[in-house]
XYZ file of C-alpha atoms in Angstrom:
410
model
C 87.725 12.446 -50.713
C 87.330 16.191 -51.141
C 85.981 18.663 -48.716
C 82.936 19.235 -50.892
C 81.817 15.641 -50.461
C 81.608 16.004 -46.675
C 78.580 17.254 -44.768
C 79.633 20.351 -42.858
C 77.030 19.580 -40.107
C 77.966 15.910 -39.662
C 80.358 14.573 -37.058
C 83.847 13.628 -38.110
C 84.006 10.258 -39.805
C 80.226 9.894 -40.316
C 80.160 11.055 -43.967
C 83.010 8.865 -45.073
C 81.455 6.237 -47.298
C 84.522 4.059 -47.061
C 84.606 3.958 -43.257
C 82.787 0.880 -41.943
C 80.052 1.251 -39.361
C 81.084 0.407 -35.833
C 78.127 0.524 -33.478
C 80.391 -0.120 -30.505
C 82.716 2.779 -31.360
C 81.557 5.474 -29.000
C 83.715 8.309 -30.232
C 82.081 7.972 -33.621
C 78.480 8.034 -32.257
C 78.132 8.721 -28.619
C 74.465 9.468 -28.519
C 73.303 7.354 -31.464
C 70.898 10.119 -32.509
C 71.094 9.488 -36.249
C 70.559 5.735 -35.784
C 67.475 6.267 -33.640
C 66.184 8.829 -36.107
C 66.497 6.319 -38.935
C 64.790 3.630 -36.852
C 61.854 5.962 -36.082
C 61.425 6.559 -39.758
C 61.448 2.832 -40.447
C 59.470 1.250 -37.500
C 58.211 1.982 -33.943
C 60.604 1.397 -31.017
C 61.087 -2.175 -29.907
C 59.854 -2.899 -26.375
C 62.307 -5.751 -25.921
C 65.208 -3.461 -26.754
C 64.045 -0.809 -24.304
C 63.567 -3.382 -21.557
C 67.008 -4.852 -22.256
C 68.702 -1.468 -22.030
C 66.915 -0.873 -18.734
C 68.279 -4.150 -17.334
C 71.808 -3.258 -18.481
C 71.657 0.042 -16.651
C 70.394 -1.668 -13.509
C 73.286 -4.140 -13.817
C 75.859 -1.402 -13.026
C 77.331 -0.852 -16.476
C 76.632 2.925 -16.434
C 74.554 2.715 -19.589
C 77.543 1.431 -21.618
C 77.159 -1.700 -23.675
C 79.913 -4.053 -24.753
C 80.077 -7.493 -26.152
C 81.229 -9.050 -22.875
C 78.174 -7.844 -20.885
C 75.779 -8.854 -23.627
C 76.989 -12.393 -23.426
C 76.269 -12.529 -19.635
C 72.570 -11.613 -20.027
C 70.113 -14.477 -20.059
C 69.154 -15.551 -23.468
C 65.409 -15.738 -22.637
C 65.271 -12.296 -21.024
C 63.868 -10.632 -24.115
C 61.124 -13.246 -24.302
C 60.049 -12.798 -20.625
C 59.803 -9.007 -20.767
C 56.445 -8.799 -22.631
C 54.894 -11.402 -20.341
C 56.005 -9.469 -17.246
C 54.569 -6.259 -18.648
C 51.280 -7.953 -19.516
C 51.085 -9.469 -16.026
C 51.690 -6.074 -14.447
C 48.919 -4.554 -16.574
C 46.503 -7.327 -15.567
C 47.304 -6.896 -11.878
C 46.856 -3.162 -12.174
C 43.476 -3.630 -13.842
C 42.272 -6.133 -11.239
C 43.349 -3.880 -8.403
C 40.907 -1.245 -9.660
C 37.811 -3.361 -8.978
C 35.760 -2.287 -5.942
C 32.229 -2.696 -4.563
C 29.854 -0.008 -3.307
C 27.332 -1.167 -0.667
C 23.588 -0.818 -1.057
C 23.252 2.030 1.449
C 26.295 3.913 0.125
C 27.201 6.085 -2.821
C 30.752 6.305 -4.135
C 32.212 9.769 -4.688
C 34.950 9.473 -7.349
C 37.781 11.999 -7.392
C 40.306 12.104 -10.250
C 43.615 13.638 -9.226
C 41.810 15.126 -6.194
C 39.005 16.748 -8.182
C 35.357 15.610 -8.096
C 34.660 13.441 -11.110
C 31.420 11.480 -10.608
C 29.160 9.602 -8.170
C 28.792 5.846 -8.641
C 25.813 3.735 -7.622
C 25.877 0.552 -5.496
C 27.377 -2.532 -7.083
C 30.657 -3.685 -8.642
C 32.653 -0.868 -10.244
C 36.150 -0.252 -11.622
C 38.539 2.646 -11.293
C 42.023 3.256 -12.669
C 44.349 2.840 -9.712
C 46.673 5.705 -8.765
C 44.420 8.004 -10.839
C 40.936 7.830 -9.289
C 39.993 7.591 -5.644
C 36.571 6.479 -4.372
C 35.121 7.763 -1.067
C 32.036 5.783 0.105
C 29.297 7.827 1.794
C 26.298 6.246 3.561
C 23.126 8.032 2.459
C 20.589 5.888 4.374
C 22.050 5.897 7.874
C 20.310 8.253 10.294
C 22.984 9.991 12.322
C 22.423 11.613 15.697
C 24.010 14.784 16.935
C 23.820 15.830 20.604
C 24.317 19.327 21.951
C 24.038 20.661 25.489
C 25.133 23.591 27.607
C 24.149 26.341 30.023
C 22.255 29.114 28.241
C 20.833 32.507 29.198
C 17.075 33.012 28.879
C 15.160 36.173 28.058
C 14.490 36.911 31.748
C 18.236 36.603 32.490
C 18.172 33.157 34.098
C 20.543 30.290 33.464
C 19.141 26.989 32.255
C 20.902 23.768 31.239
C 19.489 22.405 27.998
C 20.092 19.131 26.140
C 18.951 18.485 22.578
C 19.567 15.845 19.896
C 19.346 16.280 16.129
C 18.745 13.377 13.739
C 19.970 13.850 10.174
C 21.225 11.951 7.126
C 23.270 12.681 4.039
C 21.209 13.815 1.072
C 23.940 14.793 -1.435
C 27.287 12.931 -0.967
C 29.300 15.364 -3.094
C 28.107 18.433 -1.200
C 28.526 16.619 2.089
C 32.232 16.047 1.342
C 33.236 19.199 -0.514
C 30.833 22.051 0.350
C 32.334 22.527 3.808
C 35.454 21.238 5.497
C 33.582 19.047 8.011
C 29.819 18.817 7.580
C 29.218 17.098 10.931
C 31.118 19.726 12.873
C 29.430 22.535 10.946
C 26.005 21.065 11.712
C 26.947 20.776 15.389
C 27.906 24.444 15.551
C 24.758 25.476 13.670
C 22.598 23.477 16.099
C 24.241 25.095 19.113
C 23.752 28.549 17.581
C 20.078 27.925 16.740
C 19.341 26.527 20.204
C 20.963 29.473 21.968
C 19.003 31.889 19.789
C 15.672 30.221 20.646
C 16.425 29.918 24.379
C 17.483 33.564 24.481
C 14.040 34.658 23.245
C 11.982 32.673 25.798
C 11.439 32.903 29.533
C 12.621 30.240 31.926
C 9.103 29.298 33.082
C 8.028 28.602 29.504
C 11.128 26.529 28.804
C 10.672 24.375 31.904
C 6.890 23.919 31.653
C 4.621 24.569 28.698
C 7.090 25.842 26.088
C 9.032 22.656 25.413
C 7.200 21.941 22.168
C 7.709 25.559 21.101
C 11.463 25.273 21.730
C 11.641 22.152 19.589
C 9.720 23.637 16.659
C 11.561 26.954 16.728
C 14.962 25.250 16.959
C 14.171 23.011 13.988
C 13.045 25.980 11.902
C 16.021 28.136 12.876
C 18.505 25.317 12.219
C 17.205 24.807 8.686
C 17.527 28.518 8.016
C 21.117 28.534 9.318
C 22.415 25.581 7.271
C 20.578 26.494 4.062
C 23.211 28.987 2.750
C 26.039 26.484 3.362
C 24.389 23.810 1.176
C 26.038 20.986 3.116
C 24.021 18.217 1.486
C 22.431 17.037 4.772
C 18.743 16.733 5.678
C 17.514 17.346 9.246
C 14.947 14.636 10.004
C 13.970 15.426 13.585
C 14.905 17.588 16.560
C 14.315 16.181 20.060
C 14.278 18.426 23.121
C 15.721 16.142 25.794
C 15.724 18.108 29.043
C 15.902 21.560 30.573
C 17.080 21.978 34.147
C 17.466 25.071 36.294
C 20.618 25.689 38.340
C 21.080 23.462 41.379
C 20.577 26.356 43.821
C 16.950 26.933 42.743
C 16.113 23.458 41.475
C 13.784 22.587 44.401
C 11.737 25.750 44.001
C 11.369 25.186 40.258
C 10.382 21.562 40.870
C 7.587 22.734 43.173
C 6.435 25.262 40.606
C 6.433 22.656 37.877
C 4.493 20.214 40.086
C 1.902 22.897 40.849
C 1.437 23.653 37.179
C 1.126 19.955 36.392
C -1.524 19.609 39.109
C -3.352 22.583 37.642
C -3.393 20.982 34.222
C -4.516 17.670 35.755
C -7.420 19.307 37.580
C -8.441 21.132 34.443
C -8.459 17.882 32.465
C -10.465 16.131 35.184
C -13.010 18.950 35.232
C -13.316 18.852 31.468
C -13.796 15.090 31.578
C -16.510 15.450 34.234
C -18.218 18.158 32.189
C -18.124 15.966 29.085
C -19.616 13.140 31.124
C -22.425 15.163 32.744
C -23.395 17.240 29.746
C -25.032 14.379 27.789
C -26.913 13.291 30.925
C -28.228 16.816 31.506
C -29.194 17.138 27.864
C -31.037 13.825 28.068
C -32.913 14.883 31.215
C -33.846 18.208 29.656
C -35.084 16.489 26.547
C -37.056 13.998 28.624
C -38.713 16.793 30.623
C -39.574 18.692 27.453
C -41.049 15.599 25.847
C -43.000 14.802 29.035
C -44.408 18.326 29.166
C -45.316 18.137 25.524
C -47.062 14.809 26.063
C -48.936 16.175 29.110
C -50.021 19.215 27.133
C -51.259 17.042 24.293
C -53.082 14.818 26.785
C -54.838 17.730 28.497
C -55.793 19.279 25.200
C -57.167 16.001 23.874
C -59.080 15.319 27.100
C -60.568 18.807 26.994
C -61.558 18.349 23.380
C -63.115 14.986 24.181
C -65.051 16.466 27.135
C -66.282 19.301 24.961
C -67.390 16.813 22.351
C -69.213 14.744 24.992
C -70.996 17.749 26.466
C -72.005 18.942 23.025
C -73.643 15.588 22.440
C -75.469 15.840 25.808
C -76.671 19.357 25.137
C -79.901 18.290 23.329
C -80.716 15.924 26.208
C -80.105 18.684 28.734
C -82.519 20.966 26.910
C -85.111 18.227 26.829
C -84.908 17.302 30.591
C -82.539 19.482 32.583
C -83.246 17.942 36.016
C -82.657 14.382 34.902
C -79.421 15.243 33.117
C -78.219 17.294 36.134
C -78.773 14.330 38.452
C -77.019 12.025 36.057
C -73.990 14.297 35.867
C -73.933 14.573 39.649
C -73.922 10.823 40.074
C -71.116 10.370 37.541
C -69.025 13.076 39.226
C -69.523 11.533 42.658
C -68.518 8.135 41.323
C -65.270 9.585 40.033
C -64.600 11.433 43.285
C -65.519 8.614 45.641
C -63.432 6.104 43.691
C -60.319 8.029 44.757
C -61.218 8.554 48.484
C -61.107 6.101 51.433
C -64.371 4.340 52.357
C -65.677 4.240 55.952
C -68.825 2.433 57.125
C -70.707 4.171 59.975
C -73.171 2.589 62.365
C -74.700 4.873 65.000
C -76.769 3.609 67.979
C -77.751 6.221 70.509
C -74.962 8.567 71.550
C -72.098 6.177 70.598
C -70.683 6.090 67.006
C -69.093 2.912 65.688
C -66.663 3.295 62.730
C -65.695 0.488 60.375
C -62.597 1.383 58.193
C -63.115 -0.931 55.282
C -60.051 0.295 53.355
C -57.717 -0.430 56.245
C -59.191 -3.880 56.727
C -58.834 -4.745 53.066
C -55.296 -3.383 53.021
C -54.321 -5.541 55.996
C -55.818 -8.599 54.339
C -53.865 -7.966 51.146
C -50.556 -7.667 53.046
C -50.924 -11.088 54.649
C -48.720 -13.798 53.038
C -50.456 -15.863 50.430
C -48.928 -19.097 51.758
C -51.091 -18.984 54.958
C -54.464 -20.620 54.210
C -57.500 -19.296 56.083
C -60.828 -21.019 56.558
C -62.660 -17.741 56.814
C -60.957 -16.148 53.775
C -63.094 -13.355 52.366
C -64.851 -12.755 55.741
C -63.831 -10.822 58.861
C -63.664 -12.341 62.344
C -65.302 -10.680 65.311
C -61.957 -9.755 66.875
C -60.792 -8.086 63.688
C -64.006 -6.117 63.457
C -63.735 -4.982 67.075
C -60.103 -3.897 66.677
C -60.845 -2.072 63.443
C -63.775 -0.283 64.985
C -61.699 0.670 68.016
C -58.853 2.048 65.843
C -61.287 3.969 63.741
C -62.865 5.506 66.812
C -59.545 6.519 68.308
C -57.839 7.897 65.205
C -60.654 9.219 63.089
C -63.146 10.628 65.563
C -63.239 14.151 64.296
C -62.996 13.093 60.640
C -65.815 10.604 61.096
C -68.033 13.261 62.631
C -67.335 15.553 59.718
C -68.024 12.745 57.236
C -71.315 12.009 58.996
C -72.362 15.604 58.770
C -71.412 15.639 55.139
C -73.327 12.411 54.464
C -76.504 13.885 55.983
C -76.448 16.766 53.526
C -78.528 16.670 50.373
C -77.302 16.079 46.863
C -77.965 19.623 45.676
C -76.489 21.792 48.431
């Protein structure tokens, strides 16, 4: 063999066509690079061969293969290797199954970076690659803050407040800030101190509690908005506000006095609301009564005018007769509304008989007592009535007698 027939880049003994191949001869081919290169050109690597070489190295042979060690390996090892690999793949796939609850959302991170958000139900993830962090988006969480704070009038007051919130965006809740709950707690404390610092102590302890709540809620939303923490503030509850223990009794008295003031004001307003409709009803009743009386007087006057107009021709025909008739009618109307007294005079003595009083006494007697002389007066009753009339109506009777003796046209 000449030097021209040899490959200058080949290892010694590899280009000799007469030299037989010896795969176990390590000086000839230590790395086996040319053999593997030929195998890659012919077919893909054999999994059984790779797995077998791995077992030989684990057996303590230092990566060297010889015929003696090959005979000690199990004969069925190459057949079990694919089954073991397939089983490992199945177990790895099953281990990636997970369930997200109804009230939760799963935040998926791939190699520590946000990848996606999964919905409730059965899901799968590649193990050792993806990680799922469940976040409850329906639970209402409560945050409590309290502390001694300085008011606008430089007084100390102890305030307690609770904040109710829930997660709105799971991804922002986990990754926008380091700890969203702690950040919200600090923002609440800052907003509350800002509001308390702009109000007086009397307002905080008495009438300004609702104002503190509304202002704290508004300020808290403005504080957390730039951080975009993915949380939603549902409600802010102002629990209590207490003055320092040294002046607590005096503030309690002041608060009680203000509460009494508000109670009296509400009672007065209730009384006013109760009496106002009654007064309006009475006023309306009086107005309607006056209106009815006015209408009555006007109608009576019109009727009297109409009656006198009809009597006018008769008056012109016989004035004396019509004048006497009008006098009699007027006296009938007047006498029907005055008490009646019967007079009987004999000599210098005047006997009076009060008929109205007698009739009134008879009407007041019980109806259950029957009387044989009903409708008539006994002699004793007449005597007593006459005596009473003489004693109590002497002067009036004398005047009535003088009036009765006068003429009709005085």
